Coordinates of C-alpha atoms in Angstrom, one line a residue:
X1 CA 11.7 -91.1 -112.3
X2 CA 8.5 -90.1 -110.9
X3 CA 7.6 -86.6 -112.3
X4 CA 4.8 -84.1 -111.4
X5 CA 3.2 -81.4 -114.2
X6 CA 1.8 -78.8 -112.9
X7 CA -0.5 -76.9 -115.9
X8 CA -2.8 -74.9 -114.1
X9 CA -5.0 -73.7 -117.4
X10 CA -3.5 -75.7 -119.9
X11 CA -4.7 -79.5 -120.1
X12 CA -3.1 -81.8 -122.5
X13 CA -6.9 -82.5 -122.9
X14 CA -8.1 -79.2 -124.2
X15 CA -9.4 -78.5 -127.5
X16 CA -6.8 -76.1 -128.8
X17 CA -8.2 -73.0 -131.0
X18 CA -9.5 -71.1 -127.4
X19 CA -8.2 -68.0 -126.2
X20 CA -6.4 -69.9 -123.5
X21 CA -5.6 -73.0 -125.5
X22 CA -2.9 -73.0 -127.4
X23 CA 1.3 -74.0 -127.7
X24 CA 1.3 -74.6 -124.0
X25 CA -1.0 -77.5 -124.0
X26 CA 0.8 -79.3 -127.0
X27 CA 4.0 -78.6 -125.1
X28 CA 2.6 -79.9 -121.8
X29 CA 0.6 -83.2 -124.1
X30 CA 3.7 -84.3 -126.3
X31 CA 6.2 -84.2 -123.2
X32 CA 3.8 -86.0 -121.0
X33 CA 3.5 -88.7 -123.1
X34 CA 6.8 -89.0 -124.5
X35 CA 8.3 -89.3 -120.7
X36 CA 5.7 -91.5 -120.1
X37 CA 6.6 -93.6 -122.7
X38 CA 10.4 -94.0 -121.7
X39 CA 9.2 -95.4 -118.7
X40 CA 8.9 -92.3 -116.6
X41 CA 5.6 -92.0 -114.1
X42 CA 4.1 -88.5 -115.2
X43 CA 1.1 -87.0 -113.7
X44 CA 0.1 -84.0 -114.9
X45 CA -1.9 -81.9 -112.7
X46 CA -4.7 -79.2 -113.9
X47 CA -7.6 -77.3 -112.6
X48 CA -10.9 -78.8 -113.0
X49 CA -12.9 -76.8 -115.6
X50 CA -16.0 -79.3 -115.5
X51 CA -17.6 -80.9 -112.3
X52 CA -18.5 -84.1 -114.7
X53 CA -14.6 -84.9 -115.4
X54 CA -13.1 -87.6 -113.7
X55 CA -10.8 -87.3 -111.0
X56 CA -7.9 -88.9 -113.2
X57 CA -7.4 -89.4 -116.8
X58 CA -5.3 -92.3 -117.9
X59 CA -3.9 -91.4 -121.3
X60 CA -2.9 -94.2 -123.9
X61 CA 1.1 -93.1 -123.0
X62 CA 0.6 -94.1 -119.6
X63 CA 0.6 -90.7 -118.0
X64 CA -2.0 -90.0 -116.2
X65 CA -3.9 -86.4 -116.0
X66 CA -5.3 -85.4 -112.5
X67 CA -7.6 -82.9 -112.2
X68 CA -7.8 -80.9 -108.9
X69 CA -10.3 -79.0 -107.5
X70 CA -9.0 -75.3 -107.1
X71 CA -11.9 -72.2 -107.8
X72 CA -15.5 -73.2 -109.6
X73 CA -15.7 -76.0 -111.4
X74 CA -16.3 -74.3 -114.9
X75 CA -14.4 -72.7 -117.5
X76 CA -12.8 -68.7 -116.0
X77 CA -10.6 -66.9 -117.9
X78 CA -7.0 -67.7 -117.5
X79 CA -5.9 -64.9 -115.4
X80 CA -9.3 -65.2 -112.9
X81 CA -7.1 -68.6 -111.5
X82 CA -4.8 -66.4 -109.4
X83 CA -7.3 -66.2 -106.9
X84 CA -7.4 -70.2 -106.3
X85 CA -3.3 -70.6 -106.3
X86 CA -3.6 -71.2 -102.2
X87 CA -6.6 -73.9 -103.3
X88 CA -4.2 -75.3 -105.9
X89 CA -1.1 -75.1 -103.9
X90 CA -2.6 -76.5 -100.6
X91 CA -4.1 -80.0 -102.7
X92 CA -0.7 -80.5 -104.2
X93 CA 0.6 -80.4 -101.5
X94 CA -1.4 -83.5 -100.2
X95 CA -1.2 -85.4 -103.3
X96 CA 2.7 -85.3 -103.1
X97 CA 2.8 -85.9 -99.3
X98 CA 1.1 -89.2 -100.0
X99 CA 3.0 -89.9 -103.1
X100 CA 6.3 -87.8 -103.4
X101 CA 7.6 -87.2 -107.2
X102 CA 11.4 -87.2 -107.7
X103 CA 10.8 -83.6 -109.5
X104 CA 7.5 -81.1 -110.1
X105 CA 8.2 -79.4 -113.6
X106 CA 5.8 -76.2 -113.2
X107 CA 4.6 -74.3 -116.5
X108 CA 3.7 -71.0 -116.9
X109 CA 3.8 -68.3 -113.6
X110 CA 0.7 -69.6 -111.8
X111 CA 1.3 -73.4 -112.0
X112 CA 5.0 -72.0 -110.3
X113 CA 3.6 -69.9 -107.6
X114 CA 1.5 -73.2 -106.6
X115 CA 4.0 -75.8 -106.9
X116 CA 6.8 -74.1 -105.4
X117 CA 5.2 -74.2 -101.5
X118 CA 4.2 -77.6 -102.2
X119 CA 7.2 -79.1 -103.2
X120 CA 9.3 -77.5 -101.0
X121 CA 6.8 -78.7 -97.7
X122 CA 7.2 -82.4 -99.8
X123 CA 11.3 -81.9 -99.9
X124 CA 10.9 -82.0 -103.8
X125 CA 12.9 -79.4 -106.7
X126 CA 10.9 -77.8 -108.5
X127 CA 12.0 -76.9 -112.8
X128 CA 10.1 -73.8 -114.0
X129 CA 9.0 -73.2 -117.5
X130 CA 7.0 -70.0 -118.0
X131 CA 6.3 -70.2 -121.6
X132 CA 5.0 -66.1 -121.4
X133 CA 6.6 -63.8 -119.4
X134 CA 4.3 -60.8 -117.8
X135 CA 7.1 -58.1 -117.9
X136 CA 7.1 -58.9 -121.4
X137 CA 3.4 -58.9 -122.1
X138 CA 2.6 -55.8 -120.5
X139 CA 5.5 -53.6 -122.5
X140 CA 3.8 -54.9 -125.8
X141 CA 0.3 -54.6 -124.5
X142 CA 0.4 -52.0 -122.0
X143 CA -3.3 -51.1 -120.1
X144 CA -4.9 -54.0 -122.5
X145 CA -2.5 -56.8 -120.5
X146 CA -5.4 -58.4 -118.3
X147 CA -2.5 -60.3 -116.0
X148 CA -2.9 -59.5 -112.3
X149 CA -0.4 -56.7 -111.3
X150 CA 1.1 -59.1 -109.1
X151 CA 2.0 -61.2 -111.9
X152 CA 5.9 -59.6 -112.3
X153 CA 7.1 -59.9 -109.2
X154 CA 5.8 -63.5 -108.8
X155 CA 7.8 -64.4 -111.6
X156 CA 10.5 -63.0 -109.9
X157 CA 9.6 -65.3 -106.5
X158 CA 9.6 -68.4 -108.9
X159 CA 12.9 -67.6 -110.2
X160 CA 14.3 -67.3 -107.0
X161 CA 12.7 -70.1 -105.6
X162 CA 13.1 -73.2 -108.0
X163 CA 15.4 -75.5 -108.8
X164 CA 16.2 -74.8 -112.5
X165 CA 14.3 -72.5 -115.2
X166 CA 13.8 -74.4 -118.3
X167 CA 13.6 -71.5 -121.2
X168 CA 12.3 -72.4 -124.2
X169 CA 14.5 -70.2 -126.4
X170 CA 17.5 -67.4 -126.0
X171 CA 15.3 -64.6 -126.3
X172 CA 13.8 -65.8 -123.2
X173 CA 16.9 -66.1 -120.8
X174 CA 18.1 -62.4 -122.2
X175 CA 14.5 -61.2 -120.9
X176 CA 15.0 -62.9 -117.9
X177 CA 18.4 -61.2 -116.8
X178 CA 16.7 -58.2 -117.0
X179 CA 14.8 -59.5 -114.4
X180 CA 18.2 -60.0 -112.6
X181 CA 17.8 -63.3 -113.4
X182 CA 21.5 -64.8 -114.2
X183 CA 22.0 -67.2 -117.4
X184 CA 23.7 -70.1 -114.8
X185 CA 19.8 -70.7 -113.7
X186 CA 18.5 -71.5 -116.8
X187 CA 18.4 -74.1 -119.6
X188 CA 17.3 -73.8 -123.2
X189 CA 15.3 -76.3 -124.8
X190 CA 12.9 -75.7 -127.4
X191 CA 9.4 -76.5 -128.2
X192 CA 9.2 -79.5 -130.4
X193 CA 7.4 -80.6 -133.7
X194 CA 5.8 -83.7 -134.6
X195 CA 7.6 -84.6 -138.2
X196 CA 5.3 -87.7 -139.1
X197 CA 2.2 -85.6 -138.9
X198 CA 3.7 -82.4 -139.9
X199 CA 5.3 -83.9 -143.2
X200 CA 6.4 -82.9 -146.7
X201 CA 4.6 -85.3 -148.5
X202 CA 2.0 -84.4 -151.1
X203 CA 3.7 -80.6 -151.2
X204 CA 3.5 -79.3 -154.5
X205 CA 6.2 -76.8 -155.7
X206 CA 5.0 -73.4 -157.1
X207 CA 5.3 -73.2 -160.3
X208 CA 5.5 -69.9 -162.3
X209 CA 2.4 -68.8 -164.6
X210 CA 0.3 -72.2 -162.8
X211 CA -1.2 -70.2 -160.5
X212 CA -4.3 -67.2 -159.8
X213 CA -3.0 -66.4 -156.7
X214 CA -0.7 -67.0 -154.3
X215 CA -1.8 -68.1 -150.7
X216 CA -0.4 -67.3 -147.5
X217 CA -1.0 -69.1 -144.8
X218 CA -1.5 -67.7 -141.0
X219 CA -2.6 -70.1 -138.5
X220 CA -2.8 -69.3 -134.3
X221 CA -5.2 -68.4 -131.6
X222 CA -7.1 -65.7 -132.8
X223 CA -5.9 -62.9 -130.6
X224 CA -4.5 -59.3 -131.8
X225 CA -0.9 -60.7 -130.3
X226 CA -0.8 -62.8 -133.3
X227 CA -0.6 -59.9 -135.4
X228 CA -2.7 -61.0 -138.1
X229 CA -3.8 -57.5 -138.7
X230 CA 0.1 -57.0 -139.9
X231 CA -0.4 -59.6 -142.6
X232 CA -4.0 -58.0 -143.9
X233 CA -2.1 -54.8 -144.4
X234 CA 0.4 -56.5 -146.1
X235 CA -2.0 -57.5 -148.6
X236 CA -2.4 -54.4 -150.2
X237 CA 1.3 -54.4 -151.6
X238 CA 0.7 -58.1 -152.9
X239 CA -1.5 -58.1 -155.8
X240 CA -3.0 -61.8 -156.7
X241 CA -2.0 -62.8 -153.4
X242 CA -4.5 -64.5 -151.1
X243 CA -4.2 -64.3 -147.0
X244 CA -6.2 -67.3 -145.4
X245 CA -6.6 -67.5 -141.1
X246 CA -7.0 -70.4 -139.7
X247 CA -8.0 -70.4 -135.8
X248 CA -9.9 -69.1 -132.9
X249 CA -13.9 -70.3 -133.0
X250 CA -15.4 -73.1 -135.2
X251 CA -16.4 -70.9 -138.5
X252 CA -20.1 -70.6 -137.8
X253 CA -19.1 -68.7 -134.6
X254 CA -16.9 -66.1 -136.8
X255 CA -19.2 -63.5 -137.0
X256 CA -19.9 -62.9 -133.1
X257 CA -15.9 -63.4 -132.5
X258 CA -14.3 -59.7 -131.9
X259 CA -10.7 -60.3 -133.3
X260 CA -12.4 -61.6 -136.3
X261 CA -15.0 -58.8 -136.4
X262 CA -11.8 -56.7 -136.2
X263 CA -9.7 -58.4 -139.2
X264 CA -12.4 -58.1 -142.0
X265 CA -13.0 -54.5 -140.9
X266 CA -9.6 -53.5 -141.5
X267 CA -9.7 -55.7 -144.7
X268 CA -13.2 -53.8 -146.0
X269 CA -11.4 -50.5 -145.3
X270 CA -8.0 -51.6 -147.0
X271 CA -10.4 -52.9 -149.9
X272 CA -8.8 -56.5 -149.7
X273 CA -11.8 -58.3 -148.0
X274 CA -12.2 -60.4 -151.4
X275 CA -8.3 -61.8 -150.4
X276 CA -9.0 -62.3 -146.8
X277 CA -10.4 -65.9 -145.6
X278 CA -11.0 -66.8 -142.4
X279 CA -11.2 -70.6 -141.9
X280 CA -12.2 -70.3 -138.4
X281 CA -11.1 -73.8 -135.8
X282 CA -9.3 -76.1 -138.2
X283 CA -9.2 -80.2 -137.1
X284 CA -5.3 -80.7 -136.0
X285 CA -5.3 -83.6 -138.7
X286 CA -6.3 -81.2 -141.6
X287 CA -3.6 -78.4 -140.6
X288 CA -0.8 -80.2 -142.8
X289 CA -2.9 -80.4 -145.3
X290 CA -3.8 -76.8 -145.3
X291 CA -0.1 -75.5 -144.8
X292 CA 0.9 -77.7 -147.6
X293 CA -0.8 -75.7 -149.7
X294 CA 0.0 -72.5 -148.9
X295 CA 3.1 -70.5 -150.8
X296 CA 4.3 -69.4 -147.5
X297 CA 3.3 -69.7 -143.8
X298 CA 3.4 -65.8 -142.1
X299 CA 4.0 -65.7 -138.4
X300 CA 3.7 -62.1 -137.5
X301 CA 3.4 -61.9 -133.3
X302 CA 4.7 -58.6 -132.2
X303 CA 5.9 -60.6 -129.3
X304 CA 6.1 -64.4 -129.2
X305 CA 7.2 -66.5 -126.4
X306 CA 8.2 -69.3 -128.5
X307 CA 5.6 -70.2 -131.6
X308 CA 5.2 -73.5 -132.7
X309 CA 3.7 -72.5 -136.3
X310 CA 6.9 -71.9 -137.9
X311 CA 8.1 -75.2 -136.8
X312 CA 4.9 -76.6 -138.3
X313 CA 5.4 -74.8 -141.6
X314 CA 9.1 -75.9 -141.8
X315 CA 8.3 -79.9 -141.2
X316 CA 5.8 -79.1 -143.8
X317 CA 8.5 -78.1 -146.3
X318 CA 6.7 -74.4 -146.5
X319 CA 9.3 -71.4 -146.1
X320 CA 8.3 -68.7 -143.4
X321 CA 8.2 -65.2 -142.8
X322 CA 8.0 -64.3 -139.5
X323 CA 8.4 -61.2 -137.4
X324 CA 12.2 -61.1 -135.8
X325 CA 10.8 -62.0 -131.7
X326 CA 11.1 -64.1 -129.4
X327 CA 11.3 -67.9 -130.4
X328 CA 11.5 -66.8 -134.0
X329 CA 15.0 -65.9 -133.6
X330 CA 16.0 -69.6 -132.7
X331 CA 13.7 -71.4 -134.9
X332 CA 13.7 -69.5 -138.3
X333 CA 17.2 -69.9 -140.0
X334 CA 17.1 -66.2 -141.8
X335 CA 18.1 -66.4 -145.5
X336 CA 17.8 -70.3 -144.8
X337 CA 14.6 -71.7 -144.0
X338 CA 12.6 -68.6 -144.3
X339 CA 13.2 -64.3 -143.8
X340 CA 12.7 -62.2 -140.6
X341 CA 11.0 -59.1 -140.6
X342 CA 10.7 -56.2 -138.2
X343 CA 7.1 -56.5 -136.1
X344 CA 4.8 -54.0 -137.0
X345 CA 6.3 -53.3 -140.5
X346 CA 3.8 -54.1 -142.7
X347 CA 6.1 -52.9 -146.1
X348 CA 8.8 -55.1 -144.7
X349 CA 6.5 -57.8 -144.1
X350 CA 4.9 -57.5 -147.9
X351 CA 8.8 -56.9 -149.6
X352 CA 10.0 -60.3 -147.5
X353 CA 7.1 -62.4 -149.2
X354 CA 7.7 -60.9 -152.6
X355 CA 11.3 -61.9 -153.0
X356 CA 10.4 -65.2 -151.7
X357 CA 7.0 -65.5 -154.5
X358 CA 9.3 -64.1 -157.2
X359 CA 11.4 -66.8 -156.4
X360 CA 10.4 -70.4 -157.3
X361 CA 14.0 -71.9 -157.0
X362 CA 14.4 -70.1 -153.6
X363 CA 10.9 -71.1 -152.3
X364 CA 11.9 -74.9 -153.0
X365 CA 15.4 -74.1 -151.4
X366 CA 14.1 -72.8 -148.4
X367 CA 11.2 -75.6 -147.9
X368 CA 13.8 -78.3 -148.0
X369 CA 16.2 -76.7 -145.8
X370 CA 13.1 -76.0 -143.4
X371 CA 12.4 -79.6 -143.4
X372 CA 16.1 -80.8 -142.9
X373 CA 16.1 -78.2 -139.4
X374 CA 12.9 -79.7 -138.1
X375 CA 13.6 -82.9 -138.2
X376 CA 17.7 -82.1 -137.4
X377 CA 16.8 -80.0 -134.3
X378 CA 12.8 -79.6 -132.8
X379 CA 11.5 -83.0 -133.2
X380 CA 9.4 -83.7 -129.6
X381 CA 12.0 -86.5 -129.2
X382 CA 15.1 -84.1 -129.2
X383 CA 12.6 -81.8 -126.4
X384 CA 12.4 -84.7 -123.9
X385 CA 16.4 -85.6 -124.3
X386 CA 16.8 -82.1 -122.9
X387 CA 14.1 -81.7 -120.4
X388 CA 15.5 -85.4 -119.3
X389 CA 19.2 -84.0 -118.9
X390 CA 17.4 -81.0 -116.7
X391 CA 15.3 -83.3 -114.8
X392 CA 18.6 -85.6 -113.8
X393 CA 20.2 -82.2 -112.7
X394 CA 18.2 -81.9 -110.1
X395 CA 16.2 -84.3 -108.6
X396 CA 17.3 -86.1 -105.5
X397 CA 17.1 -89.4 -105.5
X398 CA 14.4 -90.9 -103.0
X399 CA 16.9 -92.8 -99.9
X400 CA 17.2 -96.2 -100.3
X401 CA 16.6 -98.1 -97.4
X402 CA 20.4 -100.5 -97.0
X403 CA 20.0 -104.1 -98.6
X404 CA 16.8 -103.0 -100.2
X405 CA 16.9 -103.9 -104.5
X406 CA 18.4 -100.8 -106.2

């Protein structure tokens, strides 16, 4: 099958850590590659951030990464790419009138609003994945959401206009029929977890009276979405416990970064700064090393579209406590592999990881069953069985002429 990505700010390429850089690029990455690798053509089409790239990337999978021209050729912020959609849409366009893909998989609102008058001038479906969902990100974040107001109802167009929506958990299909968008249109498959690199091994169970203090473990884009702030109040119920961040800038840059700025003010005020570090960027090979040391991995988004961390943490064999949203509903097993907490609930939040540290036999319950649901469910391999099953749904087949091999 040939298949076309359409990432508009999210290059399997990027450096993840960035405000824009994150989930969505590991999603778009693994699944290139993986199709790629079960013989599938996939290019992967992004706006060019850098007039020094190439035009195309060949990756070692065999996908291939294409990078068009839409707006300046530099870094903008994510939401300044609306104004180049007609760019973006009209040189799709002429890529897949010279070379027409059996199916254009679009992800995230922008990619959809360009691919969908480009695949339908080319005769191709189109399979939607919007990994955030503006209505949702402007009832959490109100006059701070940045997205252009046009954002809602062009999720609404893409709904309308494409083949299939591929949702990435339930929450997301209950959001969407409040759009008025039916469950028949959409498919749930998850975000995936890479289980070799995200392993088990070398985890070291905690063991009563062994130990100064206790670590938790938060790791994302740092971004107030994340909720981190949650966690650092947290601290001040949770004596000998340690919160270390890891994300957002390398840590020389820390200092001029406002979230951060923002995090170790709170912690001064709340008197835990000695219990708060933040890491800063950490290398993608050194994260399972990191959560493997932690006690327990907090994910505490007020609102999160899918969130690959607990995921992470559970290959790992580290129990989770995460805020009851979004993905975390489908991926945390409550009472299982982890505990859900109300967002925002910062006693809830400190109550849920003192059970769990008071707890040794429990913590090494829940790691193992966390480990046996990674591997039993959101492995990348399990993702691209689904997205393949959505993908066969509805492309059309290209006409073959009569006699011609088959």
């Amino acid at each position: 099958m040939r298949i076309a990505m359409v990432s508009e700010h999210a290059s399997p390429l990027a450096a993840l850590g960035g405000p824009d850089a994150g989930g969505q690029n590991v999603y778009v990455a693994r699944l290139a590659d993986l199709l790629a690798s079960r013989g599938h053509e996939v290019s992967v089409y992004t706006r060019r951030d850098d007039p020094d790239l190439p035009d195309t990337v060949p990756l070692p999978s065999g996908a291939v990464v294409e990078h068009v021209r839409a707006g300046p050729a530099r870094p903008i912020p994510k939401d300044d790419i609306y104004a180049y959609v007609p760019d973006l849409a009209a040189r799709l366009e002429r890529a897949w009138r010279r070379r027409r893909p059996d199916v254009v998989h679009a992800h995230f609102w922008m990619s959809g609003l360009a691919a969908l008058p480009a695949a339908r001038a080319a005769g191709v479906p189109v399979v939607q994945t919007y990994h955030a969902l503006g209505t949702v990100k402007r009832r959490h974040q109100g006059a701070a959401d940045t997205s252009p107001a046009e954002r809602a109802g062009a999720e609404r167009e893409i709904a309308d206009g494409c083949a299939r929506i591929l949702a990435t958990c339930t929450d997301e299909v209950r959001e969407l029929g409040l759009m008025g968008v039916g469950p028949d249109r959409c498919s749930v498959v998850p975000c995936g977890v890479d289980t070799a690199h995200f392993s088990s091994r070398g985890r070291i169970a905690l063991e009563p009276g062994r130990r100064e203090r206790y670590r938790l473990l938060a790791v994302g884009r740092l971004v107030p979405r994340k909720g981190f702030d949650l966690a650092v109040r947290a601290l001040t119920r949770l004596p000998q416990t340690e919160l270390v961040v890891a994300g957002g800038p390398p840590a020389d840059g820390l200092l001029k970064d406002p979230e951060a700025a923002r995090l170790l003010t709170l912690a001064r005020r709340l008197r835990v700064a000695d219990r708060l570090v933040l890491l800063g960027a950490v290398p993608h090979e050194e994260v399972p090393a990191l959560i493997r040391s932690a006690d327990l991995v907090l994910c505490t988004p007020a609102y999160e579209p899918f969130g690959i961390v607990p995921l992470e943490a559970m290959a790992c064999g580290v129990p989770v406590v995460a805020t009851a949203v979004g993905g975390h509903l489908d991926s945390v097993a409550d009472g299982e592999t982890g505990l859900l907490v109300p967002p925002g609930d910062a006693s809830a939040l400190a109550e849920a990881v003192r059970t769990l540290l008071d707890s040794p036999g429990l913590l090494r319950s829940y790691g193992r069953a966390g480990r046996f649901r990674a591997v039993d469910r959101f492995t990348w391999e399990r993702v691209a069985d689904g997205v393949e099953r959505v993908y066969a749904r509805v492309a059309t087949p290209v006409p073959v002429p009569s006699g011609a091999p088959r």
